[in-house]
Coordinates of C-alpha atoms in Angstrom, one line a residue:
X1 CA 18.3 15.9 23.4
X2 CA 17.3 14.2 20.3
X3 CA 14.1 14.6 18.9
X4 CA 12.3 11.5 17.8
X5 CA 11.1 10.7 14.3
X6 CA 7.8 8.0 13.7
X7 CA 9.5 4.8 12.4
X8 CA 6.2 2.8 11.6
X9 CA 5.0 1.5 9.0
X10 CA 5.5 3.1 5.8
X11 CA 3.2 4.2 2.6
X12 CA 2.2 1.4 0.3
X13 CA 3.4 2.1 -3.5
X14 CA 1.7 4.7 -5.6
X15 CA 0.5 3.1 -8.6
X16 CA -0.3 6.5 -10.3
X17 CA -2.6 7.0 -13.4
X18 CA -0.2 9.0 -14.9
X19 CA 3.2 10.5 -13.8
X20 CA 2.1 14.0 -12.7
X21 CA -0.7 12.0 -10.2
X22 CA 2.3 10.5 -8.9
X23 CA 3.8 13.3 -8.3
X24 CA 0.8 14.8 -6.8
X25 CA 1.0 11.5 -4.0
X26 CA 4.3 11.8 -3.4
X27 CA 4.2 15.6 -2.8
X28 CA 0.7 15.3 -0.5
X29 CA 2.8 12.6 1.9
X30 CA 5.3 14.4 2.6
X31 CA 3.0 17.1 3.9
X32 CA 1.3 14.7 5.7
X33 CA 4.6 13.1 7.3
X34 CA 6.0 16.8 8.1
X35 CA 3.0 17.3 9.9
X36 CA 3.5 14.4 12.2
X37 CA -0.3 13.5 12.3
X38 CA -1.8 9.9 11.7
X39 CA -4.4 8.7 9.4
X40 CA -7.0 8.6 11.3
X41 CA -6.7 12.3 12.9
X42 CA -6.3 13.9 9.4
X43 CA -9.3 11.9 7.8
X44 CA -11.3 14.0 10.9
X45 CA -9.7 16.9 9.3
X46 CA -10.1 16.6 5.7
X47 CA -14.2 15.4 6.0
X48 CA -12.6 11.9 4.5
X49 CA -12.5 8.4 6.0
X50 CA -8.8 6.8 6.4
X51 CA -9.4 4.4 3.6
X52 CA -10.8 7.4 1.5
X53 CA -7.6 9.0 2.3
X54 CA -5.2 6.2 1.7
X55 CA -6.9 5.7 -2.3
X56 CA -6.8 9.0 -3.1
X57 CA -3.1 9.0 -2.2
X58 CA -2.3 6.3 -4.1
X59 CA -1.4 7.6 -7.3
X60 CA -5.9 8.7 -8.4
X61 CA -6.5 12.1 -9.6
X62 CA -8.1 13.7 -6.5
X63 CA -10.7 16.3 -6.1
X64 CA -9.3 19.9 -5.8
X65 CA -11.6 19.9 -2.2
X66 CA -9.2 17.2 -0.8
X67 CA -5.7 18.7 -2.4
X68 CA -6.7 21.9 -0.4
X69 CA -7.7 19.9 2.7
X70 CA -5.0 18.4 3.4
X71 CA -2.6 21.0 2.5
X72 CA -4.6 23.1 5.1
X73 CA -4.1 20.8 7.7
X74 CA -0.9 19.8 7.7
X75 CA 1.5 23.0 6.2
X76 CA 2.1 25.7 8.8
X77 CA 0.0 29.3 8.2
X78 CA 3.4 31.1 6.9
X79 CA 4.3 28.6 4.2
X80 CA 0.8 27.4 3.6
X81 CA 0.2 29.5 0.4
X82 CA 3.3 28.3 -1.4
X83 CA 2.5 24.7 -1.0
X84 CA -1.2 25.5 -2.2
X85 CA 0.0 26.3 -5.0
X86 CA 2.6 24.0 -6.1
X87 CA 0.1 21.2 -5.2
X88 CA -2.9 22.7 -7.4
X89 CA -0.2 22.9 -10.1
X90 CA 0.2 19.5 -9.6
X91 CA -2.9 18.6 -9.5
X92 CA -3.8 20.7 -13.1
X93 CA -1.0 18.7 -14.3
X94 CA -2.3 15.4 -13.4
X95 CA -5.8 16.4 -14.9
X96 CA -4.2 17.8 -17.8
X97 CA -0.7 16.0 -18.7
X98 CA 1.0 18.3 -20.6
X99 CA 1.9 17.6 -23.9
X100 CA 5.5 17.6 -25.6
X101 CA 6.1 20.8 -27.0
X102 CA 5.8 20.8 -31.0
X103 CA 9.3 21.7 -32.9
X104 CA 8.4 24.1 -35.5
X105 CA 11.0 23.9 -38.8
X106 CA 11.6 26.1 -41.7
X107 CA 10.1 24.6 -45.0
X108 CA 12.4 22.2 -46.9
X109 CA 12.6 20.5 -49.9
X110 CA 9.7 17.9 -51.0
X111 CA 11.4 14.8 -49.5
X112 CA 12.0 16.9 -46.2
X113 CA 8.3 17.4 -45.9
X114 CA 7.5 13.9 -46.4
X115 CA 10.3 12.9 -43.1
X116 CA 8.2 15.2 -41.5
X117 CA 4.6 13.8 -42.2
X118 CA 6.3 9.8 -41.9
X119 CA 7.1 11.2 -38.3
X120 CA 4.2 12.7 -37.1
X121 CA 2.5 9.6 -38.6
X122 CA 4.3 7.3 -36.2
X123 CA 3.8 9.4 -33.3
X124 CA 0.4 9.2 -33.8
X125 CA 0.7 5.3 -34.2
X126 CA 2.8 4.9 -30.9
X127 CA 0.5 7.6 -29.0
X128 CA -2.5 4.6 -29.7
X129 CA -0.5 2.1 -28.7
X130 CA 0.4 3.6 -25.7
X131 CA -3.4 4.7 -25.3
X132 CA -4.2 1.2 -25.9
X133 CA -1.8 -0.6 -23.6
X134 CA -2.7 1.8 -20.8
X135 CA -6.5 1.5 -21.0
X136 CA -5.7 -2.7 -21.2
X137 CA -3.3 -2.3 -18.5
X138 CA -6.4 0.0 -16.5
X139 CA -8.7 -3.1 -16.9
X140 CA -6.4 -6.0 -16.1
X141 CA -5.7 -4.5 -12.6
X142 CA -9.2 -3.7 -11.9
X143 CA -10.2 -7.6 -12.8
X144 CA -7.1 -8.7 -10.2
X145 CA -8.8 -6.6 -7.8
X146 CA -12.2 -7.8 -8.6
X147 CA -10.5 -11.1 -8.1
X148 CA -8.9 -10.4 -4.6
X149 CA -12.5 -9.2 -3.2
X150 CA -14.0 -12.3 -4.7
X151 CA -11.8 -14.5 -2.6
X152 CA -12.6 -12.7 0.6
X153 CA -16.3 -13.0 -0.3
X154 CA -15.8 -17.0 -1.6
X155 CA -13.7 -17.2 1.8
X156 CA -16.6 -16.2 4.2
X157 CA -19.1 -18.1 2.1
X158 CA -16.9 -21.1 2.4
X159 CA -17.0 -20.9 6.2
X160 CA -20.6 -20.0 6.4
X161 CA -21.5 -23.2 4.6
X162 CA -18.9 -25.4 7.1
X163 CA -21.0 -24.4 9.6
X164 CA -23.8 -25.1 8.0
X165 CA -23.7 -28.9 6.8
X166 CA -22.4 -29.6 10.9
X167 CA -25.2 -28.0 12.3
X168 CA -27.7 -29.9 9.3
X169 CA -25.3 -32.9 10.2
X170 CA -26.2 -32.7 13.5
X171 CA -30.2 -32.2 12.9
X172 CA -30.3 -35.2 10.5
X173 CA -28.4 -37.4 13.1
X174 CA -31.2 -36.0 16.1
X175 CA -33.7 -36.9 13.8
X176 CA -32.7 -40.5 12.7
X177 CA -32.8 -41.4 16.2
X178 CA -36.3 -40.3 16.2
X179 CA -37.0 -42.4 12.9
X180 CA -38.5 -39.3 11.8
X181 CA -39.6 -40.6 8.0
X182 CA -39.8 -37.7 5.4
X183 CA -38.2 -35.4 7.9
X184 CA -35.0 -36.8 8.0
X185 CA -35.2 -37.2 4.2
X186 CA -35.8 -33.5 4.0
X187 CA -32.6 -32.8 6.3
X188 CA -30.5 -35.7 4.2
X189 CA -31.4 -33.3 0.8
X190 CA -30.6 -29.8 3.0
X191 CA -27.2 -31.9 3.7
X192 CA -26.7 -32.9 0.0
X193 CA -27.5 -29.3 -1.3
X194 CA -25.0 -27.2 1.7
X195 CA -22.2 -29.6 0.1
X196 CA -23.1 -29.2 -3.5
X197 CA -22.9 -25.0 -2.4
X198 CA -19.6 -26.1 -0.6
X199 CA -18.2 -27.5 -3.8
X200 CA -19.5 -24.8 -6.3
X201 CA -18.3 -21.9 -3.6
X202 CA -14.8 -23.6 -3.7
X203 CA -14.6 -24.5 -7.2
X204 CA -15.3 -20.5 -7.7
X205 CA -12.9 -19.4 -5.5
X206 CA -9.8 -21.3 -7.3
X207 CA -11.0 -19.4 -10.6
X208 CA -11.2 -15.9 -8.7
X209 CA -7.1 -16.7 -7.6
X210 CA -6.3 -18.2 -10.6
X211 CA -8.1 -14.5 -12.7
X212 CA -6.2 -13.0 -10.7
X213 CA -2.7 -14.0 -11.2
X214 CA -3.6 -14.5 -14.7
X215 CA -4.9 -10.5 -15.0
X216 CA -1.4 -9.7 -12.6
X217 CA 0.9 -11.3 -15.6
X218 CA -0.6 -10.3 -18.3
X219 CA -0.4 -6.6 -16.6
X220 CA 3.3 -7.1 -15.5
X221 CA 3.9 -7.8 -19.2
X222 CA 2.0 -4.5 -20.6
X223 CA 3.8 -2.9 -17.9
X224 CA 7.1 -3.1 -19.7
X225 CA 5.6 -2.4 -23.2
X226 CA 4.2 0.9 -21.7
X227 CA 7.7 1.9 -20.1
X228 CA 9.1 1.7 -23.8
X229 CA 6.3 3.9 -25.7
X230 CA 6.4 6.5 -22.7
X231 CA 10.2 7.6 -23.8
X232 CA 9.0 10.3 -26.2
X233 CA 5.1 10.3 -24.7
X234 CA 3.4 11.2 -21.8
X235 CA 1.4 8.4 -20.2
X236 CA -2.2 8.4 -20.4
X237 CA -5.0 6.1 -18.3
X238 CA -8.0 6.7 -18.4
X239 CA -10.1 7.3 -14.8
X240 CA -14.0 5.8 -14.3
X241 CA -15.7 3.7 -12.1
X242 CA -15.5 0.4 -11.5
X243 CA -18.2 -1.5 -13.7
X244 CA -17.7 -4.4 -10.4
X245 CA -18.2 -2.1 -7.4
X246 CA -21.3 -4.3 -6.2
X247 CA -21.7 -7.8 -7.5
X248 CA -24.2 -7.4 -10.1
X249 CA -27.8 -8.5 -8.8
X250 CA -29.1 -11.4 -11.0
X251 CA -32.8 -12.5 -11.5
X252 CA -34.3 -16.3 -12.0
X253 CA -31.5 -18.0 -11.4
X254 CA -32.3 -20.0 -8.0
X255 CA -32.5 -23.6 -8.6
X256 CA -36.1 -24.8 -8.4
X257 CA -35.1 -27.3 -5.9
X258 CA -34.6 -24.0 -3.5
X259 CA -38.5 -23.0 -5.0
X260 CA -40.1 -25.9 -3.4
X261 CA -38.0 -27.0 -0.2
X262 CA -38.6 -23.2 1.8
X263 CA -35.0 -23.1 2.8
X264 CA -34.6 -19.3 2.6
X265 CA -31.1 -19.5 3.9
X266 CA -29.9 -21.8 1.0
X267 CA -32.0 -19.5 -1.6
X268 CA -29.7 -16.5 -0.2
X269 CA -26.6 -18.6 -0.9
X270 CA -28.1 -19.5 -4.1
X271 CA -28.2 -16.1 -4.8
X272 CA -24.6 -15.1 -4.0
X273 CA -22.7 -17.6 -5.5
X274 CA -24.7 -16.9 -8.8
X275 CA -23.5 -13.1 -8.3
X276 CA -20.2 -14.7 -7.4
X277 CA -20.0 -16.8 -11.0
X278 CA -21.4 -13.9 -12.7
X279 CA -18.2 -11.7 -11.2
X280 CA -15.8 -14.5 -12.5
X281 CA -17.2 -15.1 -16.1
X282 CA -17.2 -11.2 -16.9
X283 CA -13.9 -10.5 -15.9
X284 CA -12.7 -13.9 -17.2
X285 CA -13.6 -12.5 -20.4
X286 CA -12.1 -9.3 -19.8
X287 CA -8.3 -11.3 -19.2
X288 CA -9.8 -13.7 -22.4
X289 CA -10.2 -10.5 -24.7
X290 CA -6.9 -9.3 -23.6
X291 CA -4.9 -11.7 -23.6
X292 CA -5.7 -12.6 -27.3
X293 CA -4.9 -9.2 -28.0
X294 CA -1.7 -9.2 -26.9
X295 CA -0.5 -13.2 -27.0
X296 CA -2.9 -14.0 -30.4
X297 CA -4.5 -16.7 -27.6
X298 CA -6.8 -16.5 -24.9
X299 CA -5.7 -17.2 -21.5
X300 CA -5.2 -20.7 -20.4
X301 CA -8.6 -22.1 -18.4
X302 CA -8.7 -22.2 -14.8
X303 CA -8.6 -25.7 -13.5
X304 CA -10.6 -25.6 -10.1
X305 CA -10.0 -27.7 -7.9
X306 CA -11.3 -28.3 -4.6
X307 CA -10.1 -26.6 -1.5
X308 CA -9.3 -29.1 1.2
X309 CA -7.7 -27.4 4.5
X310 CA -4.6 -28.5 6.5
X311 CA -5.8 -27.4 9.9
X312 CA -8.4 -25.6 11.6
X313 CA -9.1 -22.1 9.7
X314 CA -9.7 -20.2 12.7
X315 CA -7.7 -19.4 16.3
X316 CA -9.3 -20.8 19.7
X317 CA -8.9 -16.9 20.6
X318 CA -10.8 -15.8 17.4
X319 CA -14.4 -17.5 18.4
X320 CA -14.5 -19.6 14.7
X321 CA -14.3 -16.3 12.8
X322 CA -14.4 -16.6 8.7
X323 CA -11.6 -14.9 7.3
X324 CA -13.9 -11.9 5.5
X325 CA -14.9 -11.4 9.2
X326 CA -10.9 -11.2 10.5
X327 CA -10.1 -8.8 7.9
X328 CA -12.8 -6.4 8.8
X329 CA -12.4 -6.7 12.0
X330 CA -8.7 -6.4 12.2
X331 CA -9.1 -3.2 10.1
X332 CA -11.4 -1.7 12.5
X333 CA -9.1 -2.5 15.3
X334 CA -6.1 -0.9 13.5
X335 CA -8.5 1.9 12.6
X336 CA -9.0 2.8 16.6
X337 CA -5.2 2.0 17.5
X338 CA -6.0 -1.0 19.7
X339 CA -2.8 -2.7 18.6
X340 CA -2.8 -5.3 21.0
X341 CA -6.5 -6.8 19.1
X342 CA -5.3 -5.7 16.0
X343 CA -2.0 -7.9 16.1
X344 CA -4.3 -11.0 17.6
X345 CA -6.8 -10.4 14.9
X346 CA -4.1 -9.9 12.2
X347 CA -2.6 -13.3 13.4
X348 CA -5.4 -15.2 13.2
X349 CA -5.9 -13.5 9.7
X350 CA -2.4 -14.7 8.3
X351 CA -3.2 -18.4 9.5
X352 CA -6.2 -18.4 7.7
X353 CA -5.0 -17.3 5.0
X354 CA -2.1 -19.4 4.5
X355 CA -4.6 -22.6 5.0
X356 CA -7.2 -21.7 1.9
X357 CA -4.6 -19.4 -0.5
X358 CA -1.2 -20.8 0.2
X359 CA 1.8 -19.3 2.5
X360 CA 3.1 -17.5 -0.2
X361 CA 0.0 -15.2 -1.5
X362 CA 0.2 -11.8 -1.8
X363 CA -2.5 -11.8 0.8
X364 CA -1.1 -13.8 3.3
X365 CA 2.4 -12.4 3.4
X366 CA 0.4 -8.4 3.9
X367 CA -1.6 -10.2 6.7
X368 CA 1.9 -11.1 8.4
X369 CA 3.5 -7.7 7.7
X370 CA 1.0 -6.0 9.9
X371 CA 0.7 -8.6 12.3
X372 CA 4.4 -8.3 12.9
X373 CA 3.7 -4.0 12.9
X374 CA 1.2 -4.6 15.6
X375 CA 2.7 -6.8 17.6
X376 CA 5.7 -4.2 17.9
X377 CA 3.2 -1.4 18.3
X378 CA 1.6 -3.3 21.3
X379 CA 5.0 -3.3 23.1
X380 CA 6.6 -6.2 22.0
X381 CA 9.8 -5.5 19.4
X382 CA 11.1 -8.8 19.9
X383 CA 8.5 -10.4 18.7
X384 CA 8.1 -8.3 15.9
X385 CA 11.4 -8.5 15.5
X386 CA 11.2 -12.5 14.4
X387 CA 8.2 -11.9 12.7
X388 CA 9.9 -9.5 10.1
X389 CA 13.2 -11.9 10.0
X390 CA 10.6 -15.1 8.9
X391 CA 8.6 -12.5 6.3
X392 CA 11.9 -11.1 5.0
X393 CA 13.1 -14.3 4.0
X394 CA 9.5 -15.3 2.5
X395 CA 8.8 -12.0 0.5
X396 CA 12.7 -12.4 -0.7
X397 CA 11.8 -16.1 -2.2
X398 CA 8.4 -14.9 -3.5
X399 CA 9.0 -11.3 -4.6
X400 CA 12.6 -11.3 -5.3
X401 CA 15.2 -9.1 -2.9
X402 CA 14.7 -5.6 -4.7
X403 CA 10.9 -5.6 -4.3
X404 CA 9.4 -2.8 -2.6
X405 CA 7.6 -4.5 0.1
X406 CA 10.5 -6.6 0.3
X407 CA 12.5 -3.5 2.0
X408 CA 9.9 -2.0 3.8
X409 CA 10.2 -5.6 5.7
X410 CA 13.8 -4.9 5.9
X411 CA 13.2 -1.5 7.2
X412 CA 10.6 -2.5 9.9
X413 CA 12.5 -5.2 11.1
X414 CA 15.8 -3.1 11.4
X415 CA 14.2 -0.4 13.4
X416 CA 12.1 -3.2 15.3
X417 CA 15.7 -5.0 16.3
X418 CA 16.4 -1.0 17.6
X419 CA 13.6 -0.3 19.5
X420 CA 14.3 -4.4 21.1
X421 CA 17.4 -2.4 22.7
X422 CA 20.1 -4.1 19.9
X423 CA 21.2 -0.6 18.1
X424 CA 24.4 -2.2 16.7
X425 CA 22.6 -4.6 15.0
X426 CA 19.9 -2.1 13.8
X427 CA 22.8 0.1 12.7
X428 CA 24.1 -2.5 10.5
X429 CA 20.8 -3.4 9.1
X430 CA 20.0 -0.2 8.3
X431 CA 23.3 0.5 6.8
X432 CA 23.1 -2.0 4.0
X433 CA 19.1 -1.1 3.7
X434 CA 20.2 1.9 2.4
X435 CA 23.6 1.0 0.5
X436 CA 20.9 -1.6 -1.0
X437 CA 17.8 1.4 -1.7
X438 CA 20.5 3.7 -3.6
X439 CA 20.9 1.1 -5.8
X440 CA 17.4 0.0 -6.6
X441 CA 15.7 3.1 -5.8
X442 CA 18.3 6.0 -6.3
X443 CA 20.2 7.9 -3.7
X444 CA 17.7 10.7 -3.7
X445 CA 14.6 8.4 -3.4
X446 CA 12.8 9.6 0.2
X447 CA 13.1 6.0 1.4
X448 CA 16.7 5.8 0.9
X449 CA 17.1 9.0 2.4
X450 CA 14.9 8.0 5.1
X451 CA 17.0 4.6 5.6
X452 CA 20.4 7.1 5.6
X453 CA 18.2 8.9 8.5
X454 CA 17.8 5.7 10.4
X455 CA 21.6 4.2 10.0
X456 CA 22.4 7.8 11.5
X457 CA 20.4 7.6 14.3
X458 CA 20.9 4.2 15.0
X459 CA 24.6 4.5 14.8
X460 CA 24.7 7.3 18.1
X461 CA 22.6 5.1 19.7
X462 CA 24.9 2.6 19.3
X463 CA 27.6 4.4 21.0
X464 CA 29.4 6.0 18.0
X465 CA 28.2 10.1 18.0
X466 CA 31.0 11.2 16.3
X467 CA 30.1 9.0 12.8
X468 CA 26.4 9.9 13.5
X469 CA 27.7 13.8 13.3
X470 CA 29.3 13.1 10.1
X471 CA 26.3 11.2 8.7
X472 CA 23.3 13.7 10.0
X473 CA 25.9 16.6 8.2
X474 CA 25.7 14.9 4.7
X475 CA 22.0 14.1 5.1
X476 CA 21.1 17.5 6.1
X477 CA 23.2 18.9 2.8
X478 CA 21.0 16.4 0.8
X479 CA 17.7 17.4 1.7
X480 CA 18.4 20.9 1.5
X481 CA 19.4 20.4 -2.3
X482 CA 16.4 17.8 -2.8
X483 CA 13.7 19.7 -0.6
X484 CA 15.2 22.9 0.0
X485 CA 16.6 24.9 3.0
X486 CA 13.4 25.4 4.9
X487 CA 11.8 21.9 5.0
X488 CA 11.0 20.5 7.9
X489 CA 13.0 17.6 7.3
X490 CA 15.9 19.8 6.2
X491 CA 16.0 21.4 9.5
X492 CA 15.1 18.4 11.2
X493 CA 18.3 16.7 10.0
X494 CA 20.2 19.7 11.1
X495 CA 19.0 19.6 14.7
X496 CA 20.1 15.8 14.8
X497 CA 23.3 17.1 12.9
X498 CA 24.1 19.6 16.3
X499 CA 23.0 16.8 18.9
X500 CA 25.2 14.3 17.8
X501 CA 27.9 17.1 17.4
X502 CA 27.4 17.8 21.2
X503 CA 27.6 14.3 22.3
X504 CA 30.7 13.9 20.1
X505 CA 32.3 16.3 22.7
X506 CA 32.2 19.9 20.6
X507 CA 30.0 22.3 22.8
X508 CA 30.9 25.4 21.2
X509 CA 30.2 23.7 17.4
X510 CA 26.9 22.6 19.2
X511 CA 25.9 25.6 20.1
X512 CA 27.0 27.2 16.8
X513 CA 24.6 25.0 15.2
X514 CA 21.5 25.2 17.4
X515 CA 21.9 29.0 17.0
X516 CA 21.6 28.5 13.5
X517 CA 18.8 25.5 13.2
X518 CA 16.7 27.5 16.1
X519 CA 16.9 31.0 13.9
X520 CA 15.7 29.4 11.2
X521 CA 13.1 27.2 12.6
X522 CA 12.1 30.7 14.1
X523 CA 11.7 32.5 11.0
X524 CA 9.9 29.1 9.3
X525 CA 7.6 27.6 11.8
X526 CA 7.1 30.5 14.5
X527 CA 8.8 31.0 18.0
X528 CA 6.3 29.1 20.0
X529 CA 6.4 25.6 17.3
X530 CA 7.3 22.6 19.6
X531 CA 10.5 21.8 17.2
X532 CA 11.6 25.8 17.6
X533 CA 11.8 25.2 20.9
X534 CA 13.3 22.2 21.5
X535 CA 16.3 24.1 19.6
X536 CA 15.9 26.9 21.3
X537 CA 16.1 25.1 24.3
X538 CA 19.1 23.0 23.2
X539 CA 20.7 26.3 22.0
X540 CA 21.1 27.5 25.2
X541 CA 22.3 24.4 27.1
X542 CA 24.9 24.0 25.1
X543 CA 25.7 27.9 25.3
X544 CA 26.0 27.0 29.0
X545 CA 28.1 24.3 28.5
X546 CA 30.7 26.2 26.0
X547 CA 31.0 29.1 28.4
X548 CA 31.9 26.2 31.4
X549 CA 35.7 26.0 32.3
X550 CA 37.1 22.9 31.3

């Protein structure tokens, strides 16, 4: 039989500080995938949480601790030692990029000395440029993100504060039927105050998403100027903490309105949305500073403007939950593997979304991706199915058709119109997935060779072994030049390579090629692996058949 192979979702991009780190990321994953194990049972493992995990796989310089963790846990004893090493290299790489070796030359003539010295001069000058542009580049993607937590924060607060003036609504209205006299003046200034916070929580929340596309562009653009110094240097960035890890904690500002009314609950959103202003003026001056650095100008002001929503921003099935609370809780329920609350949550998370930030923000089209991922992993792939069809044709108009996450919708929905028993059509959209991932990502790119895997397997399923064979035969060859002969996903490919040769109608080429794929499998993972015997196993059946009269 056919062994199976985890289609869900993929990796998010590694944004690496430099290119060894990215190496280091890529390198660690595919440990992780060859190991078969999730997340959330390797973060037991490795003494990290999952989201610990996830950031320190991203493309960061991680502690050597971790490297070794997680090589630990997820490479088999025999070849264990080996990938220890090449990963610590790695790792010394990323801590240390190495430099471009120094040409040494004979002594020449006066005017040969001074090519020389002008040479050296402008390396130095482009190696600050490039040190420059990265540490810019570093800052401008720390404000966006600073921006993107903001929102969630603003979000919430919004919420909070809707619920708020009803319920102070609500008491002003009891107690003007009571003609309660400086009462319900008291709760007609609590009213006026909840809408002024309303108004001020709203206003800051349109300069958070406006800092943040603004940090996101000008980032983009040093993106590009940093590809073209990096052609004769390594790239630098440099690696600290975050000077916005907590909003900072400010002193003296309540209003003195707050001092004198006793409204604790108002002081404490006093409080916050002065942490929240304090957020957006610092990193507004970050993208400010920045800006004029690169442009000669600062950035263009912010306009706020008022928030007004279209519909309700909550689901009936979500109990009136603010988005800040969605999120977390949707994470936690991904975290566990309940998918069928994760997908509900998730849901209700997109909709929100979409009514305060717009249907096409970044965060509202990643709150759809996983709600169509957990809506297939609760059991329904047609549903997911036509959740990945409306998000493909979104992210295409937002993020253009080559986009990474762009293809990793494609993916997910091709392998969700499989598992929703349609394998011609998951053939075919696997098929031009990878025709269109050779050409944007390279043909020896893991995720085109993973789409090649899919159009393979997707192609016996649909009823056509015989292309599958020839497919599985030129995957396996690839991997075994990329990866080498004895990884896992070499010999997996060759194990698919000999089923789909036996159900092409070749028992005795079969069984030639189990022989081969179980010896080796022997020798690499150990006679009692699960994957060793399942060729074992398949070895011998097709021995069996071969040796049958026809």
């Amino acid at each position: 039989m056919a062994e199976t192979k985890k289609r869900g979702r993929q990796w998010a991009p590694i944004r690496p500080v430099n290119s060894h780190a990215g190496r280091l990321a890529e390198f660690l994953r595919q440990q992780i995938d060859s190991s078969g194990k999730t997340l959330a049972a390797l973060a037991g493992e490795v003494g990290y949480s999952k989201s610990q995990v996830s950031t320190l796989l991203s493309g960061r310089i991680p502690p050597q601790k971790f490297v070794i963790q997680v090589v630990t846990a997820t490479v088999p004893p025999v070849l264990r030692e080996r990938r220890q090493a090449e990963a610590l290299q790695l790792l010394q790489d990323a801590e240390h990029p190495p430099r471009a070796p120094r040409t040494t030359v004979p002594r020449q003539a006066s005017v040969v000395s001074l090519t020389q010295a002008q040479a050296q001069i402008e390396q130095i000058q482009v190696y600050e440029r490039l040190t420059r542009a990265l540490e810019q580049e570093s800052e401008l993607r720390q404000a966006a993100q600073n921006s993107a937590r903001l929102i969630w924060v603003l979000l919430s607060m919004v919420h909070t504060l809707d619920d708020r003036v009803r319920k102070l609504t609500d008491e002003r209205d009891r107690l003007a039927g009571q003609t309660a006299g400086s009462t319900l003046e008291d709760a007609r200034k609590r009213i006026g105050r909840a809408e002024e916070q309303k108004a001020k929580a709203e206003s800051e929340l349109a300069r958070a998403k406006a800092k943040r596309q603004q940090a996101e562009d000008l980032a983009d653009r040093l993106r590009q100027e940093i590809e073209a110094l990096t052609d004769e240097l390594d790239r630098l960035r440099g690696d600290g903490p975050s000077p916005h890890d907590y909003l900072p904690t400010l002193a003296g500002n309540a209003s003195q309105a707050s001092l004198e009314d006793g409204d604790p609950e108002a002081d404490d959103i006093d409080a916050a949305l002065a942490r929240a202003t304090a957020v957006n003026n610092e990193d507004a001056d970050t993208i400010d500073r920045i800006s004029t650095e690169i442009t000669g100008e600062p950035a263009p002001a912010a306009q706020p403007q008022p928030i007004v929503l279209d519909n309700s921003p909550t689901s009936p099935n979500t109990a009136n939950k603010p988005a800040f609370q969605l999120k977390e809780e949707a994470e936690a329920a991904a975290e566990r593997g309940d998918a069928t609350a994760a997908a509900q949550l998730y849901g209700a998370l997109a909709d929100v979304s979409a009514a305060y930030l717009g249907q096409d923000d970044e965060n509202t089209l990643d709150s759809r991706h996983h709600h169509a991922y957990w809506t297939g992993e609760a059991g329904d792939p047609a549903a997911a199915c036509a959740l990945y069809a409306a998000l493909i044709t979104d992210r295409t108009r937002v993020l253009g058709p080559d986009h990474e996450r762009t293809l990793i919708s494609r993916h997910n929905h091709a392998a969700s119109t499989g598992e929703a028993g349609d394998p011609a059509t998951a053939r075919d959209l696997h098929a031009d997935l990878a025709a269109d991932r050779t050409r944007v990502l390279g043909p020896d790119h893991e995720n085109t060779l993973l789409s090649r895997h899919q159009h393979a397997y997707w192609t016996e399923k649909a009823g056509d072994p015989a292309t599958a064979r020839d497919l599985h035969a030129d995957l396996a060859a690839d991997y075994a030049r990329l990866l080498g002969p004895d990884h896992e996903d070499t010999l997996f490919s060759r194990h698919e390579h000999a089923y789909c040769t036996a159900m092409a109608g070749d028992p005795a080429a079969a069984r030639d090629l189990y022989a081969s794929v179980a010896a080796d499998r022997t020798r690499v993972l150990g006679p009692n692996n699960k994957n060793t015997l399942s060729s074992v196993a398949q070895h011998e059946r097709w021995a069996r058949k071969a040796a049958e009269p026809q």
